[in-house]
Short mmCIF file of C-alpha atoms in Angstrom, two decimals:
data_model
loop_
_atom_site.label_atom_id
_atom_site.label_comp_id
_atom_site.label_asym_id
_atom_site.label_seq_id
_atom_site.Cartn_x
_atom_site.Cartn_y
_atom_site.Cartn_z
CA MET A 1 158.54 -77.06 61.64
CA PHE A 2 157.10 -73.69 62.60
CA GLY A 3 155.02 -73.56 59.40
CA ARG A 4 153.69 -77.08 60.01
CA ASP A 5 152.58 -76.19 63.56
CA LYS A 6 150.94 -73.06 62.26
CA ASN A 7 148.98 -75.08 59.66
CA ARG A 8 147.86 -77.58 62.32
CA LYS A 9 146.69 -74.76 64.54
CA ARG A 10 144.76 -73.22 61.64
CA LEU A 11 143.13 -76.58 60.85
CA ARG A 12 142.15 -77.09 64.50
CA THR A 13 140.68 -73.59 64.60
CA GLY A 14 138.71 -74.25 61.43
CA THR A 15 137.44 -77.56 62.78
CA MET A 16 136.35 -75.98 66.06
CA ASN A 17 134.59 -73.17 64.20
CA ARG A 18 132.68 -75.65 62.03
CA LEU A 19 131.73 -77.76 65.05
CA GLU A 20 130.49 -74.62 66.76
CA ASP A 21 128.50 -73.63 63.66
CA MET A 22 126.86 -77.07 63.55
CA LEU A 23 125.90 -76.85 67.21
CA GLU A 24 124.58 -73.32 66.80
CA ASP A 25 122.42 -74.45 63.86
CA ALA A 26 121.09 -77.35 65.94
CA ILE A 27 120.22 -75.04 68.83
CA ASN A 28 118.45 -72.62 66.47
CA GLY A 29 116.57 -75.47 64.77
CA THR A 30 118.19 -74.75 61.39
CA PHE A 31 120.60 -77.69 61.21
CA GLU A 32 120.39 -79.59 57.92
CA GLU A 33 122.72 -82.44 57.07
CA ARG A 34 123.03 -81.45 53.42
CA ASN A 35 124.60 -78.13 54.41
CA TYR A 36 127.78 -79.98 55.44
CA ASP A 37 129.77 -81.93 52.84
CA GLU A 38 131.29 -85.02 54.49
CA SER A 39 134.09 -85.15 51.94
CA ARG A 40 135.42 -81.85 53.28
CA LEU A 41 135.07 -82.66 56.97
CA SER A 42 137.41 -84.37 59.42
CA ARG A 43 136.42 -87.67 61.03
CA LEU A 44 135.45 -85.81 64.19
CA GLU A 45 133.25 -83.40 62.26
CA VAL A 46 131.58 -86.27 60.37
CA LYS A 47 130.72 -88.02 63.65
CA TRP A 48 129.50 -84.73 65.12
CA LYS A 49 127.32 -84.11 62.05
CA ARG A 50 125.79 -87.60 62.23
CA PHE A 51 125.11 -87.21 65.95
CA LEU A 52 123.35 -83.87 65.41
CA SER A 53 121.39 -85.27 62.45
CA SER A 54 120.17 -88.14 64.65
CA SER A 55 119.25 -85.70 67.42
CA VAL A 56 117.31 -83.45 65.04
CA THR A 57 115.47 -86.47 63.59
CA SER A 58 114.53 -87.66 67.10
CA LYS A 59 113.39 -84.16 68.07
CA ASN A 60 111.20 -83.91 64.97
CA ARG A 61 109.70 -87.34 65.65
CA ILE A 62 108.88 -86.38 69.25
CA GLU A 63 107.28 -83.12 68.10
CA GLU A 64 105.17 -85.00 65.56
CA GLU A 65 104.00 -87.45 68.24
CA GLN A 66 103.17 -84.58 70.60
CA GLU A 67 101.16 -82.91 67.86
CA LYS A 68 99.22 -86.14 67.25
CA ILE A 69 98.44 -86.48 70.96
CA LYS A 70 97.38 -82.83 71.13
CA ARG A 71 94.99 -83.30 68.20
CA LEU A 72 93.65 -86.54 69.70
CA ILE A 73 92.86 -84.94 73.05
CA SER A 74 91.32 -81.93 71.33
CA ASP A 75 89.11 -84.25 69.23
CA ILE A 76 88.07 -86.24 72.32
CA SER A 77 87.16 -83.03 74.11
CA HIS A 78 85.13 -81.76 71.15
CA GLN A 79 83.34 -85.06 70.49
CA THR A 80 82.37 -85.69 74.13
CA LYS A 81 81.33 -82.17 75.16
CA THR A 82 77.77 -82.29 73.77
CA PRO A 83 76.92 -85.89 74.87
CA LEU A 84 78.16 -85.19 78.40
CA ALA A 85 76.24 -81.93 78.61
CA ASN A 86 73.07 -83.76 77.50
CA ILE A 87 73.54 -86.55 80.05
CA LEU A 88 73.95 -84.01 82.84
CA LEU A 89 70.92 -82.05 81.64
CA TYR A 90 68.65 -85.11 81.39
CA SER A 91 69.70 -86.43 84.80
CA GLN A 92 68.95 -83.01 86.31
CA ILE A 93 65.50 -82.98 84.65
CA LEU A 94 64.75 -86.45 86.02
CA GLN A 95 65.77 -85.35 89.51
CA GLU A 96 63.61 -82.22 89.35
CA LYS A 97 60.56 -84.18 88.13
CA GLY A 98 60.72 -86.46 91.14
CA SER A 99 60.83 -89.77 89.35
CA ASP A 100 60.20 -93.18 90.88
CA PRO A 101 61.98 -93.29 94.28
CA GLU A 102 63.57 -96.56 93.27
CA LEU A 103 65.17 -94.82 90.30
CA THR A 104 66.45 -91.81 92.25
CA PRO A 105 69.75 -93.46 93.31
CA ILE A 106 70.33 -94.59 89.74
CA VAL A 107 69.74 -91.10 88.35
CA GLU A 108 72.03 -89.64 91.00
CA ASN A 109 74.73 -92.17 90.11
CA ILE A 110 74.43 -91.33 86.41
CA ARG A 111 74.88 -87.66 87.22
CA ASN A 112 77.90 -88.30 89.46
CA GLN A 113 79.61 -90.49 86.90
CA ALA A 114 78.98 -87.96 84.11
CA GLU A 115 80.47 -85.20 86.28
CA LYS A 116 83.55 -87.34 86.96
CA LEU A 117 83.99 -88.02 83.25
CA ASN A 118 83.57 -84.34 82.44
CA PHE A 119 86.15 -83.45 85.11
CA LEU A 120 88.57 -86.03 83.69
CA ILE A 121 88.32 -84.70 80.13
CA GLU A 122 88.64 -81.06 81.18
CA SER A 123 91.73 -81.86 83.27
CA MET A 124 93.42 -83.76 80.46
CA VAL A 125 92.69 -80.98 77.98
CA LYS A 126 94.17 -78.37 80.36
CA ALA A 127 97.31 -80.47 80.83
CA SER A 128 97.65 -81.06 77.10
CA ARG A 129 97.25 -77.38 76.24
CA LEU A 130 99.71 -76.33 78.90
CA GLU A 131 102.34 -78.89 77.82
CA SER A 132 101.94 -78.20 74.10
CA GLU A 133 102.09 -74.44 74.77
CA ILE A 134 98.78 -73.73 73.05
CA PHE A 135 98.33 -71.42 76.00
CA ILE A 136 101.36 -69.21 76.58
CA LEU A 137 101.60 -67.87 80.10
CA THR A 138 102.16 -64.12 80.19
CA PRO A 139 103.31 -63.18 83.70
CA LYS A 140 103.16 -59.52 84.65
CA ARG A 141 103.79 -57.73 87.93
CA GLN A 142 100.54 -57.23 89.81
CA PRO A 143 99.06 -57.43 93.34
CA VAL A 144 98.62 -60.95 94.72
CA GLN A 145 95.63 -60.36 97.00
CA PRO A 146 92.91 -59.73 94.35
CA MET A 147 93.82 -63.03 92.68
CA LEU A 148 93.52 -64.87 96.01
CA GLU A 149 90.18 -63.22 96.79
CA ALA A 150 88.87 -64.44 93.42
CA VAL A 151 90.05 -67.98 94.14
CA ILE A 152 88.43 -68.03 97.58
CA SER A 153 85.11 -66.67 96.29
CA VAL A 154 84.88 -69.57 93.82
CA SER A 155 85.73 -72.09 96.57
CA LEU A 156 83.24 -70.85 99.16
CA GLU A 157 80.36 -73.09 98.03
CA ALA A 158 82.42 -76.28 98.45
CA ALA A 159 83.77 -75.02 101.80
CA ASP A 160 80.29 -74.12 103.08
CA ALA A 161 79.03 -77.59 102.16
CA LYS A 162 81.53 -79.04 104.66
CA ASN A 163 81.28 -76.16 107.13
CA ILE A 164 84.92 -75.31 106.50
CA ARG A 165 86.16 -71.78 107.11
CA ILE A 166 88.64 -70.22 104.66
CA SER A 167 90.82 -67.46 106.09
CA LEU A 168 93.07 -65.08 104.16
CA GLN A 169 96.10 -63.30 105.55
CA SER A 170 97.76 -61.08 102.95
CA ASP A 171 99.33 -57.65 102.60
CA PRO A 172 97.48 -55.76 99.81
CA LEU A 173 100.82 -54.22 98.76
CA THR A 174 102.53 -57.54 98.01
CA GLU A 175 103.14 -57.95 94.28
CA ALA A 176 104.60 -60.66 92.06
CA CYS A 177 104.92 -61.56 88.38
CA PHE A 178 102.28 -64.09 87.40
CA ASP A 179 99.69 -64.94 84.77
CA ARG A 180 96.36 -64.18 86.46
CA LYS A 181 94.24 -66.87 84.75
CA TRP A 182 96.64 -69.80 85.11
CA THR A 183 97.79 -68.84 88.61
CA GLU A 184 94.16 -68.75 89.74
CA GLU A 185 93.88 -72.25 88.29
CA ALA A 186 96.92 -73.41 90.29
CA ILE A 187 95.98 -71.82 93.62
CA GLY A 188 92.37 -72.92 93.08
CA ASN A 189 93.56 -76.52 92.79
CA LEU A 190 95.45 -76.19 96.09
CA VAL A 191 92.44 -74.69 97.88
CA ASP A 192 90.07 -77.31 96.40
CA ASN A 193 92.36 -80.10 97.61
CA ALA A 194 92.59 -78.55 101.06
CA ILE A 195 88.78 -78.50 101.29
CA LYS A 196 88.39 -81.98 99.81
CA TYR A 197 90.80 -83.67 102.22
CA SER A 198 89.84 -81.76 105.38
CA ALA A 199 87.30 -82.84 107.98
CA PRO A 200 83.98 -80.98 108.19
CA GLY A 201 84.13 -78.03 110.56
CA SER A 202 87.86 -77.43 110.12
CA GLU A 203 89.75 -74.53 108.56
CA VAL A 204 91.79 -73.78 105.45
CA ARG A 205 94.31 -70.96 105.83
CA VAL A 206 95.60 -68.99 102.86
CA SER A 207 98.50 -66.63 103.52
CA VAL A 208 101.23 -64.78 101.65
CA SER A 209 104.93 -64.37 102.46
CA ASP A 210 106.84 -61.50 100.86
CA TYR A 211 110.49 -62.40 100.28
CA GLU A 212 113.26 -60.50 98.49
CA MET A 213 112.99 -62.39 95.18
CA PHE A 214 109.72 -64.28 95.57
CA ALA A 215 106.21 -63.94 96.89
CA ALA A 216 104.82 -67.22 98.20
CA VAL A 217 101.18 -68.22 98.60
CA HIS A 218 100.69 -70.81 101.37
CA VAL A 219 97.59 -73.01 101.51
CA ALA A 220 97.39 -74.84 104.85
CA ASP A 221 94.81 -77.39 105.98
CA PHE A 222 94.30 -79.66 108.98
CA GLY A 223 93.25 -82.70 106.98
CA ILE A 224 94.59 -86.19 106.43
CA GLY A 225 98.12 -85.11 105.52
CA ILE A 226 100.55 -86.90 103.23
CA ARG A 227 102.87 -89.74 104.16
CA GLU A 228 106.55 -88.77 103.90
CA GLU A 229 107.33 -91.49 101.35
CA GLU A 230 104.62 -90.13 99.03
CA GLN A 231 105.55 -86.45 99.14
CA ALA A 232 108.06 -86.75 96.29
CA GLN A 233 105.43 -88.37 94.05
CA ILE A 234 102.34 -86.23 94.51
CA PHE A 235 103.30 -83.77 91.76
CA GLU A 236 103.63 -86.54 89.17
CA ARG A 237 100.95 -86.76 86.52
CA PHE A 238 98.15 -89.24 87.37
CA TYR A 239 99.63 -90.09 90.79
CA ARG A 240 97.00 -90.73 93.45
CA SER A 241 97.47 -92.03 96.96
CA ARG A 242 95.54 -95.14 97.93
CA GLU A 243 94.13 -93.18 100.87
CA VAL A 244 92.21 -90.80 98.59
CA SER A 245 91.10 -93.27 95.92
CA GLU A 246 87.45 -92.74 96.84
CA GLU A 247 87.62 -88.99 96.27
CA LYS A 248 86.94 -87.39 92.89
CA GLY A 249 90.12 -86.80 90.93
CA ILE A 250 92.64 -88.31 88.53
CA GLY A 251 95.96 -86.99 89.77
CA ILE A 252 96.23 -84.02 87.40
CA GLY A 253 95.66 -81.10 89.79
CA LEU A 254 99.02 -80.99 91.58
CA TYR A 255 100.84 -81.78 88.34
CA LEU A 256 99.23 -78.69 86.80
CA VAL A 257 100.20 -76.63 89.86
CA ARG A 258 103.84 -77.62 89.44
CA GLU A 259 103.84 -76.96 85.68
CA ILE A 260 102.20 -73.53 86.06
CA ALA A 261 104.73 -72.54 88.72
CA ALA A 262 107.66 -73.73 86.59
CA LYS A 263 106.48 -71.91 83.46
CA GLN A 264 106.59 -68.67 85.47
CA ASN A 265 110.10 -69.39 86.80
CA GLY A 266 108.64 -70.28 90.18
CA TYR A 267 108.26 -73.50 92.11
CA VAL A 268 106.01 -75.29 94.59
CA LYS A 269 106.82 -76.99 97.92
CA VAL A 270 104.88 -79.09 100.39
CA ARG A 271 105.22 -79.61 104.14
CA SER A 272 103.01 -82.27 105.65
CA LYS A 273 102.58 -84.68 108.53
CA HIS A 274 100.36 -87.66 108.06
CA GLY A 275 97.15 -87.17 110.01
CA LYS A 276 97.93 -83.55 110.88
CA GLY A 277 97.47 -81.64 107.65
CA SER A 278 99.53 -80.12 104.84
CA THR A 279 100.86 -76.77 103.70
CA PHE A 280 101.49 -76.17 100.00
CA SER A 281 103.58 -73.14 99.06
CA PHE A 282 103.40 -71.65 95.57
CA TYR A 283 106.41 -69.39 94.86
CA MET A 284 106.19 -66.58 92.27
CA ARG A 285 109.08 -64.38 91.20
CA LYS A 286 108.80 -60.67 91.93
CA ASP A 287 110.51 -59.74 88.65
CA ASP A 288 109.93 -60.97 85.10
CA LYS A 289 113.37 -62.52 84.54
#
């Protein structure tokens, strides 16, 4: 009896070890069905092997589809870049030459539509590259303020056009771990939105909070605000509120903000009251873990 129990225990241990090996291979991406002979496996191991084989096949199929989408978007970007640039150039030439006054609104409309299309393609390409990890974010510890000053300098023209003041409140000593290029993209999207959805003559406030584990950049405006029932949806890709349907955009900006924060082990939050403005907070870790 003792010997039989000992054999059963040894068999269970062997089975558990093989199951663990299969799972480890699947995690490492090295699982191959042919490496495991079904004739030598228990019924549990056979089912486990078939489940992992199905999972690996599904994973490979998804990766292939993602690669096809990535190539498609890249091709669209490449094929449309020159025609769009030419349309914008020709419309600008027509405007500068002072064409027939009756044609001026048409030329202006052509230019606006070309800019919208260009914006759409650029946004989709950024999202695709970020998702497919063509661009790998490389966060490093650095001061936050210079990055914010760069963002604000780029946004000043749009703010001046609406007579909107941008203020910055930040401690020059505050540091965090972030990728400079992509974080500028994220904070720039927040500042652009604040300007876009604020009334002329108002203010956009950019500030920084220094916490124990995170540094947070807050972008506050006094614009139209976001309804409570929509606040959980605004970070979804292509989501746009009916209230802003007339404004330029496709619902990619806040999605990119969330993805950039997540890829740096950070996160983004929003506080808003409809009709009274919004505050978006972009949290960055202060270490690289």
